[in-house]
mmCIF file with all atom_site columns, C-alpha atoms in Angstrom:
data_model
loop_
_atom_site.group_PDB
_atom_site.id
_atom_site.type_symbol
_atom_site.label_atom_id
_atom_site.label_alt_id
_atom_site.label_comp_id
_atom_site.label_asym_id
_atom_site.label_entity_id
_atom_site.label_seq_id
_atom_site.pdbx_PDB_ins_code
_atom_site.Cartn_x
_atom_site.Cartn_y
_atom_site.Cartn_z
_atom_site.occupancy
_atom_site.B_iso_or_equiv
_atom_site.pdbx_formal_charge
_atom_site.auth_seq_id
_atom_site.auth_comp_id
_atom_site.auth_asym_id
_atom_site.auth_atom_id
_atom_site.pdbx_PDB_model_num
ATOM 1   C CA . MET A 1 1   ? -54.269 198.716 101.948 1.00 0.00 ? 1314 MET A CA 1
ATOM 2   C CA . VAL A 1 2   ? -56.571 197.870 99.143  1.00 0.00 ? 1315 VAL A CA 1
ATOM 3   C CA . GLN A 1 3   ? -53.787 198.090 96.503  1.00 0.00 ? 1316 GLN A CA 1
ATOM 4   C CA . THR A 1 4   ? -51.528 195.682 98.566  1.00 0.00 ? 1317 THR A CA 1
ATOM 5   C CA . GLU A 1 5   ? -54.375 193.329 98.909  1.00 0.00 ? 1318 GLU A CA 1
ATOM 6   C CA . GLN A 1 6   ? -54.981 193.262 95.062  1.00 0.00 ? 1319 GLN A CA 1
ATOM 7   C CA . CYS A 1 7   ? -51.240 192.897 94.398  1.00 0.00 ? 1320 CYS A CA 1
ATOM 8   C CA . SER A 1 8   ? -51.020 190.060 96.881  1.00 0.00 ? 1321 SER A CA 1
ATOM 9   C CA . ARG A 1 9   ? -54.006 188.317 95.034  1.00 0.00 ? 1322 ARG A CA 1
ATOM 10  C CA . ARG A 1 10  ? -52.394 188.741 91.700  1.00 0.00 ? 1323 ARG A CA 1
ATOM 11  C CA . VAL A 1 11  ? -49.119 187.305 92.999  1.00 0.00 ? 1324 VAL A CA 1
ATOM 12  C CA . LEU A 1 12  ? -50.923 184.429 94.518  1.00 0.00 ? 1325 LEU A CA 1
ATOM 13  C CA . LEU A 1 13  ? -52.979 183.702 91.410  1.00 0.00 ? 1326 LEU A CA 1
ATOM 14  C CA . ALA A 1 14  ? -49.831 183.899 89.266  1.00 0.00 ? 1327 ALA A CA 1
ATOM 15  C CA . GLY A 1 15  ? -47.993 181.525 91.732  1.00 0.00 ? 1328 GLY A CA 1
ATOM 16  C CA . MET A 1 16  ? -50.921 179.132 91.702  1.00 0.00 ? 1329 MET A CA 1
ATOM 17  C CA . ALA A 1 17  ? -51.065 179.051 87.878  1.00 0.00 ? 1330 ALA A CA 1
ATOM 18  C CA . ALA A 1 18  ? -47.327 178.446 87.580  1.00 0.00 ? 1331 ALA A CA 1
ATOM 19  C CA . ALA A 1 19  ? -47.016 175.929 90.363  1.00 0.00 ? 1332 ALA A CA 1
ATOM 20  C CA . PRO A 1 20  ? -47.976 172.983 88.243  1.00 0.00 ? 1333 PRO A CA 1
ATOM 21  C CA . LEU A 1 21  ? -45.605 174.028 85.427  1.00 0.00 ? 1334 LEU A CA 1
ATOM 22  C CA . LEU A 1 22  ? -42.750 174.600 87.889  1.00 0.00 ? 1335 LEU A CA 1
ATOM 23  C CA . ALA A 1 23  ? -43.414 171.214 89.549  1.00 0.00 ? 1336 ALA A CA 1
ATOM 24  C CA . ALA A 1 24  ? -43.437 169.503 86.225  1.00 0.00 ? 1337 ALA A CA 1
ATOM 25  C CA . GLY A 1 25  ? -40.042 171.245 85.390  1.00 0.00 ? 1338 GLY A CA 1
ATOM 26  C CA . ALA A 1 26  ? -41.253 173.497 82.734  1.00 0.00 ? 1339 ALA A CA 1
ATOM 27  C CA . GLY A 1 27  ? -40.025 176.776 83.985  1.00 0.00 ? 1340 GLY A CA 1
ATOM 28  C CA . PRO A 1 28  ? -38.240 179.458 82.004  1.00 0.00 ? 1341 PRO A CA 1
ATOM 29  C CA . ALA A 1 29  ? -34.826 177.739 82.293  1.00 0.00 ? 1342 ALA A CA 1
ATOM 30  C CA . GLN A 1 30  ? -36.197 174.399 80.889  1.00 0.00 ? 1343 GLN A CA 1
ATOM 31  C CA . ALA A 1 31  ? -38.061 176.317 78.119  1.00 0.00 ? 1344 ALA A CA 1
ATOM 32  C CA . ALA A 1 32  ? -34.614 177.902 77.023  1.00 0.00 ? 1345 ALA A CA 1
ATOM 33  C CA . ASP A 1 33  ? -32.935 174.598 77.343  1.00 0.00 ? 1346 ASP A CA 1
ATOM 34  C CA . GLU A 1 34  ? -35.505 172.951 75.226  1.00 0.00 ? 1347 GLU A CA 1
ATOM 35  C CA . ASN A 1 35  ? -35.032 175.618 72.553  1.00 0.00 ? 1348 ASN A CA 1
ATOM 36  C CA . GLY A 1 36  ? -31.322 174.561 72.633  1.00 0.00 ? 1349 GLY A CA 1
ATOM 37  C CA . GLU A 1 37  ? -32.390 170.893 72.401  1.00 0.00 ? 1350 GLU A CA 1
ATOM 38  C CA . ALA A 1 38  ? -34.674 171.578 69.578  1.00 0.00 ? 1351 ALA A CA 1
ATOM 39  C CA . ARG A 1 39  ? -31.683 172.960 67.624  1.00 0.00 ? 1352 ARG A CA 1
ATOM 40  C CA . ARG A 1 40  ? -29.639 169.788 68.436  1.00 0.00 ? 1353 ARG A CA 1
ATOM 41  C CA . VAL A 1 41  ? -32.577 167.768 67.285  1.00 0.00 ? 1354 VAL A CA 1
ATOM 42  C CA . GLU A 1 42  ? -32.727 169.745 64.043  1.00 0.00 ? 1355 GLU A CA 1
ATOM 43  C CA . ALA A 1 43  ? -29.039 169.117 63.378  1.00 0.00 ? 1356 ALA A CA 1
ATOM 44  C CA . GLN A 1 44  ? -29.559 165.420 63.835  1.00 0.00 ? 1357 GLN A CA 1
ATOM 45  C CA . VAL A 1 45  ? -32.379 165.378 61.340  1.00 0.00 ? 1358 VAL A CA 1
ATOM 46  C CA . GLU A 1 46  ? -30.269 167.263 58.970  1.00 0.00 ? 1359 GLU A CA 1
ATOM 47  C CA . ALA A 1 47  ? -27.452 164.788 59.445  1.00 0.00 ? 1360 ALA A CA 1
ATOM 48  C CA . LEU A 1 48  ? -30.026 161.828 58.887  1.00 0.00 ? 1361 LEU A CA 1
ATOM 49  C CA . ARG A 1 49  ? -31.244 163.442 55.690  1.00 0.00 ? 1362 ARG A CA 1
ATOM 50  C CA . VAL A 1 50  ? -27.617 163.665 54.401  1.00 0.00 ? 1363 VAL A CA 1
ATOM 51  C CA . ALA A 1 51  ? -26.827 160.033 55.532  1.00 0.00 ? 1364 ALA A CA 1
ATOM 52  C CA . ILE A 1 52  ? -30.007 158.739 53.845  1.00 0.00 ? 1365 ILE A CA 1
ATOM 53  C CA . GLN A 1 53  ? -29.088 160.546 50.577  1.00 0.00 ? 1366 GLN A CA 1
ATOM 54  C CA . ALA A 1 54  ? -25.540 159.269 50.733  1.00 0.00 ? 1367 ALA A CA 1
ATOM 55  C CA . GLY A 1 55  ? -26.260 155.790 51.866  1.00 0.00 ? 1368 GLY A CA 1
ATOM 56  C CA . ASP A 1 56  ? -23.794 156.319 54.757  1.00 0.00 ? 1369 ASP A CA 1
ATOM 57  C CA . ALA A 1 57  ? -24.189 153.129 57.007  1.00 0.00 ? 1370 ALA A CA 1
ATOM 58  C CA . ARG A 1 58  ? -21.943 154.391 59.589  1.00 0.00 ? 1371 ARG A CA 1
ATOM 59  C CA . ALA A 1 59  ? -23.848 157.702 60.096  1.00 0.00 ? 1372 ALA A CA 1
ATOM 60  C CA . LEU A 1 60  ? -27.122 155.924 59.852  1.00 0.00 ? 1373 LEU A CA 1
ATOM 61  C CA . ASP A 1 61  ? -26.022 153.488 62.647  1.00 0.00 ? 1374 ASP A CA 1
ATOM 62  C CA . ALA A 1 62  ? -24.881 156.568 64.865  1.00 0.00 ? 1375 ALA A CA 1
ATOM 63  C CA . LEU A 1 63  ? -28.106 158.358 64.299  1.00 0.00 ? 1376 LEU A CA 1
ATOM 64  C CA . THR A 1 64  ? -30.565 155.620 64.954  1.00 0.00 ? 1377 THR A CA 1
ATOM 65  C CA . HIS A 1 65  ? -31.588 153.969 68.263  1.00 0.00 ? 1378 HIS A CA 1
ATOM 66  C CA . PRO A 1 66  ? -31.101 150.132 68.522  1.00 0.00 ? 1379 PRO A CA 1
ATOM 67  C CA . GLN A 1 67  ? -35.028 149.731 68.808  1.00 0.00 ? 1380 GLN A CA 1
ATOM 68  C CA . LEU A 1 68  ? -35.786 151.793 65.727  1.00 0.00 ? 1381 LEU A CA 1
ATOM 69  C CA . SER A 1 69  ? -39.112 151.354 64.171  1.00 0.00 ? 1382 SER A CA 1
ATOM 70  C CA . TYR A 1 70  ? -39.087 152.798 60.655  1.00 0.00 ? 1383 TYR A CA 1
ATOM 71  C CA . GLY A 1 71  ? -42.365 152.820 59.001  1.00 0.00 ? 1384 GLY A CA 1
ATOM 72  C CA . HIS A 1 72  ? -42.707 153.585 55.143  1.00 0.00 ? 1385 HIS A CA 1
ATOM 73  C CA . SER A 1 73  ? -45.644 155.524 53.592  1.00 0.00 ? 1386 SER A CA 1
ATOM 74  C CA . SER A 1 74  ? -47.636 152.567 52.463  1.00 0.00 ? 1387 SER A CA 1
ATOM 75  C CA . GLY A 1 75  ? -48.239 151.743 56.198  1.00 0.00 ? 1388 GLY A CA 1
ATOM 76  C CA . ARG A 1 76  ? -47.358 148.141 55.433  1.00 0.00 ? 1389 ARG A CA 1
ATOM 77  C CA . LYS A 1 77  ? -43.592 148.113 55.455  1.00 0.00 ? 1390 LYS A CA 1
ATOM 78  C CA . ILE A 1 78  ? -41.896 148.537 58.829  1.00 0.00 ? 1391 ILE A CA 1
ATOM 79  C CA . GLU A 1 79  ? -38.159 148.142 59.108  1.00 0.00 ? 1392 GLU A CA 1
ATOM 80  C CA . THR A 1 80  ? -35.865 147.501 62.166  1.00 0.00 ? 1393 THR A CA 1
ATOM 81  C CA . LYS A 1 81  ? -32.578 149.413 62.433  1.00 0.00 ? 1394 LYS A CA 1
ATOM 82  C CA . THR A 1 82  ? -30.646 146.573 60.789  1.00 0.00 ? 1395 THR A CA 1
ATOM 83  C CA . ALA A 1 83  ? -33.056 146.450 57.800  1.00 0.00 ? 1396 ALA A CA 1
ATOM 84  C CA . PHE A 1 84  ? -33.245 150.202 57.548  1.00 0.00 ? 1397 PHE A CA 1
ATOM 85  C CA . ILE A 1 85  ? -29.431 150.543 57.278  1.00 0.00 ? 1398 ILE A CA 1
ATOM 86  C CA . ALA A 1 86  ? -29.226 147.622 54.845  1.00 0.00 ? 1399 ALA A CA 1
ATOM 87  C CA . ALA A 1 87  ? -31.770 149.123 52.562  1.00 0.00 ? 1400 ALA A CA 1
ATOM 88  C CA . LEU A 1 88  ? -29.727 152.372 52.222  1.00 0.00 ? 1401 LEU A CA 1
ATOM 89  C CA . SER A 1 89  ? -26.171 151.313 52.752  1.00 0.00 ? 1402 SER A CA 1
ATOM 90  C CA . GLY A 1 90  ? -23.492 151.877 50.252  1.00 0.00 ? 1403 GLY A CA 1
ATOM 91  C CA . LYS A 1 91  ? -25.697 153.368 47.363  1.00 0.00 ? 1404 LYS A CA 1
ATOM 92  C CA . THR A 1 92  ? -27.126 156.605 46.336  1.00 0.00 ? 1405 THR A CA 1
ATOM 93  C CA . ASN A 1 93  ? -30.962 156.299 46.534  1.00 0.00 ? 1406 ASN A CA 1
ATOM 94  C CA . TYR A 1 94  ? -31.993 159.916 45.978  1.00 0.00 ? 1407 TYR A CA 1
ATOM 95  C CA . ARG A 1 95  ? -30.752 162.443 43.342  1.00 0.00 ? 1408 ARG A CA 1
ATOM 96  C CA . THR A 1 96  ? -32.284 164.973 45.654  1.00 0.00 ? 1409 THR A CA 1
ATOM 97  C CA . LEU A 1 97  ? -33.838 164.893 48.931  1.00 0.00 ? 1410 LEU A CA 1
ATOM 98  C CA . THR A 1 98  ? -35.184 167.904 50.979  1.00 0.00 ? 1411 THR A CA 1
ATOM 99  C CA . PHE A 1 99  ? -37.247 168.197 54.135  1.00 0.00 ? 1412 PHE A CA 1
ATOM 100 C CA . SER A 1 100 ? -39.331 171.190 54.459  1.00 0.00 ? 1413 SER A CA 1
ATOM 101 C CA . GLU A 1 101 ? -42.058 172.546 56.699  1.00 0.00 ? 1414 GLU A CA 1
ATOM 102 C CA . GLN A 1 102 ? -40.232 171.202 59.751  1.00 0.00 ? 1415 GLN A CA 1
ATOM 103 C CA . TRP A 1 103 ? -41.542 171.497 63.077  1.00 0.00 ? 1416 TRP A CA 1
ATOM 104 C CA . VAL A 1 104 ? -39.779 170.235 66.238  1.00 0.00 ? 1417 VAL A CA 1
ATOM 105 C CA . GLN A 1 105 ? -41.094 169.905 69.801  1.00 0.00 ? 1418 GLN A CA 1
ATOM 106 C CA . VAL A 1 106 ? -38.975 168.691 72.782  1.00 0.00 ? 1419 VAL A CA 1
ATOM 107 C CA . VAL A 1 107 ? -40.724 167.074 75.768  1.00 0.00 ? 1420 VAL A CA 1
ATOM 108 C CA . GLY A 1 108 ? -38.144 165.940 78.257  1.00 0.00 ? 1421 GLY A CA 1
ATOM 109 C CA . ASP A 1 109 ? -35.964 163.282 76.688  1.00 0.00 ? 1422 ASP A CA 1
ATOM 110 C CA . THR A 1 110 ? -38.247 162.778 73.697  1.00 0.00 ? 1423 THR A CA 1
ATOM 111 C CA . ALA A 1 111 ? -38.594 165.018 70.621  1.00 0.00 ? 1424 ALA A CA 1
ATOM 112 C CA . MET A 1 112 ? -41.221 164.879 67.947  1.00 0.00 ? 1425 MET A CA 1
ATOM 113 C CA . VAL A 1 113 ? -40.302 166.199 64.383  1.00 0.00 ? 1426 VAL A CA 1
ATOM 114 C CA . ARG A 1 114 ? -42.759 166.615 61.626  1.00 0.00 ? 1427 ARG A CA 1
ATOM 115 C CA . HIS A 1 115 ? -41.775 167.501 57.957  1.00 0.00 ? 1428 HIS A CA 1
ATOM 116 C CA . VAL A 1 116 ? -42.393 167.094 54.430  1.00 0.00 ? 1429 VAL A CA 1
ATOM 117 C CA . TRP A 1 117 ? -40.052 164.866 52.592  1.00 0.00 ? 1430 TRP A CA 1
ATOM 118 C CA . ASP A 1 118 ? -39.499 165.579 48.706  1.00 0.00 ? 1431 ASP A CA 1
ATOM 119 C CA . GLY A 1 119 ? -37.183 163.073 47.155  1.00 0.00 ? 1432 GLY A CA 1
ATOM 120 C CA . ALA A 1 120 ? -36.226 162.409 43.604  1.00 0.00 ? 1433 ALA A CA 1
ATOM 121 C CA . ASP A 1 121 ? -35.768 158.701 43.970  1.00 0.00 ? 1434 ASP A CA 1
ATOM 122 C CA . ILE A 1 122 ? -33.316 156.586 41.882  1.00 0.00 ? 1435 ILE A CA 1
ATOM 123 C CA . LEU A 1 123 ? -35.430 153.590 40.822  1.00 0.00 ? 1436 LEU A CA 1
ATOM 124 C CA . PRO A 1 124 ? -33.813 150.132 40.108  1.00 0.00 ? 1437 PRO A CA 1
ATOM 125 C CA . ASN A 1 125 ? -33.808 150.617 36.421  1.00 0.00 ? 1438 ASN A CA 1
ATOM 126 C CA . GLY A 1 126 ? -32.055 153.964 36.808  1.00 0.00 ? 1439 GLY A CA 1
ATOM 127 C CA . GLU A 1 127 ? -34.874 156.203 36.236  1.00 0.00 ? 1440 GLU A CA 1
ATOM 128 C CA . THR A 1 128 ? -36.081 158.732 38.701  1.00 0.00 ? 1441 THR A CA 1
ATOM 129 C CA . GLY A 1 129 ? -39.266 158.643 40.520  1.00 0.00 ? 1442 GLY A CA 1
ATOM 130 C CA . ARG A 1 130 ? -40.536 161.018 43.325  1.00 0.00 ? 1443 ARG A CA 1
ATOM 131 C CA . SER A 1 131 ? -41.397 160.500 46.858  1.00 0.00 ? 1444 SER A CA 1
ATOM 132 C CA . TYR A 1 132 ? -43.485 163.206 48.523  1.00 0.00 ? 1445 TYR A CA 1
ATOM 133 C CA . ILE A 1 133 ? -44.568 162.344 51.954  1.00 0.00 ? 1446 ILE A CA 1
ATOM 134 C CA . ALA A 1 134 ? -45.552 163.754 55.348  1.00 0.00 ? 1447 ALA A CA 1
ATOM 135 C CA . VAL A 1 135 ? -43.390 162.474 58.066  1.00 0.00 ? 1448 VAL A CA 1
ATOM 136 C CA . LEU A 1 136 ? -43.439 162.092 61.866  1.00 0.00 ? 1449 LEU A CA 1
ATOM 137 C CA . GLN A 1 137 ? -40.364 161.196 63.585  1.00 0.00 ? 1450 GLN A CA 1
ATOM 138 C CA . VAL A 1 138 ? -39.727 160.426 67.337  1.00 0.00 ? 1451 VAL A CA 1
ATOM 139 C CA . TRP A 1 139 ? -36.127 161.157 68.730  1.00 0.00 ? 1452 TRP A CA 1
ATOM 140 C CA . LEU A 1 140 ? -34.919 159.908 72.099  1.00 0.00 ? 1453 LEU A CA 1
ATOM 141 C CA . ARG A 1 141 ? -32.065 161.506 74.098  1.00 0.00 ? 1454 ARG A CA 1
ATOM 142 C CA . ASP A 1 142 ? -29.773 158.825 75.164  1.00 0.00 ? 1455 ASP A CA 1
ATOM 143 C CA . GLY A 1 143 ? -28.973 158.641 78.804  1.00 0.00 ? 1456 GLY A CA 1
ATOM 144 C CA . GLY A 1 144 ? -31.426 161.313 79.700  1.00 0.00 ? 1457 GLY A CA 1
ATOM 145 C CA . ALA A 1 145 ? -28.479 163.724 80.269  1.00 0.00 ? 1458 ALA A CA 1
ATOM 146 C CA . THR A 1 146 ? -28.604 167.200 78.777  1.00 0.00 ? 1459 THR A CA 1
ATOM 147 C CA . ASP A 1 147 ? -25.386 166.335 76.747  1.00 0.00 ? 1460 ASP A CA 1
ATOM 148 C CA . GLY A 1 148 ? -26.964 163.065 75.635  1.00 0.00 ? 1461 GLY A CA 1
ATOM 149 C CA . THR A 1 149 ? -27.119 162.316 71.969  1.00 0.00 ? 1462 THR A CA 1
ATOM 150 C CA . TRP A 1 150 ? -30.364 162.412 70.171  1.00 0.00 ? 1463 TRP A CA 1
ATOM 151 C CA . ARG A 1 151 ? -31.089 159.165 68.178  1.00 0.00 ? 1464 ARG A CA 1
ATOM 152 C CA . LEU A 1 152 ? -34.077 158.386 65.819  1.00 0.00 ? 1465 LEU A CA 1
ATOM 153 C CA . LEU A 1 153 ? -36.327 155.932 67.701  1.00 0.00 ? 1466 LEU A CA 1
ATOM 154 C CA . ALA A 1 154 ? -39.469 155.786 65.305  1.00 0.00 ? 1467 ALA A CA 1
ATOM 155 C CA . ARG A 1 155 ? -40.566 157.165 61.966  1.00 0.00 ? 1468 ARG A CA 1
ATOM 156 C CA . GLN A 1 156 ? -43.861 156.983 60.157  1.00 0.00 ? 1469 GLN A CA 1
ATOM 157 C CA . SER A 1 157 ? -44.944 158.535 57.008  1.00 0.00 ? 1470 SER A CA 1
ATOM 158 C CA . CYS A 1 158 ? -47.849 158.888 54.667  1.00 0.00 ? 1471 CYS A CA 1
ATOM 159 C CA . PRO A 1 159 ? -48.322 159.908 51.075  1.00 0.00 ? 1472 PRO A CA 1
ATOM 160 C CA . LEU A 1 160 ? -49.056 163.518 50.063  1.00 0.00 ? 1473 LEU A CA 1
ATOM 161 C CA . LYS A 1 161 ? -50.248 164.907 46.681  1.00 0.00 ? 1474 LYS A CA 1
ATOM 162 C CA . PRO A 1 162 ? -47.688 167.496 45.493  1.00 0.00 ? 1475 PRO A CA 1
ATOM 163 C CA . ALA A 1 163 ? -48.944 171.022 45.712  1.00 0.00 ? 1476 ALA A CA 1
#
């Protein structure tokens, strides 16, 4: 009888601990789904990197949300979607561009992405500069459906000193 009582207490305590998570929709099924969604976000981040390096306006348009707020590492330059695409469209801006130390967290229809951006910039005079920055991106799943498309809603960066 004592063993049954202890078992029941454990089950009750486990249920009490899990209830808020289950009520919020954070059960095992959602955790597995968010892992799948994280992979979808990672694919979108990679597509964005490729589109930025190539100056591909069509891809940039498809990857970004209409209300995009794109903040640069100076903290003083913030671009709308239109300005962001116009600044990159039709030209190669980077000889190389890599994103490393990437971290993705999906929370419902929102995803946070952090990474280090390391770019060999092509300067107006044809020389090469370097951009080495920490980036935070916020992605939004359109329509809220599981099969919705992830689009970049916001981005902010800050300068880093190369290691």
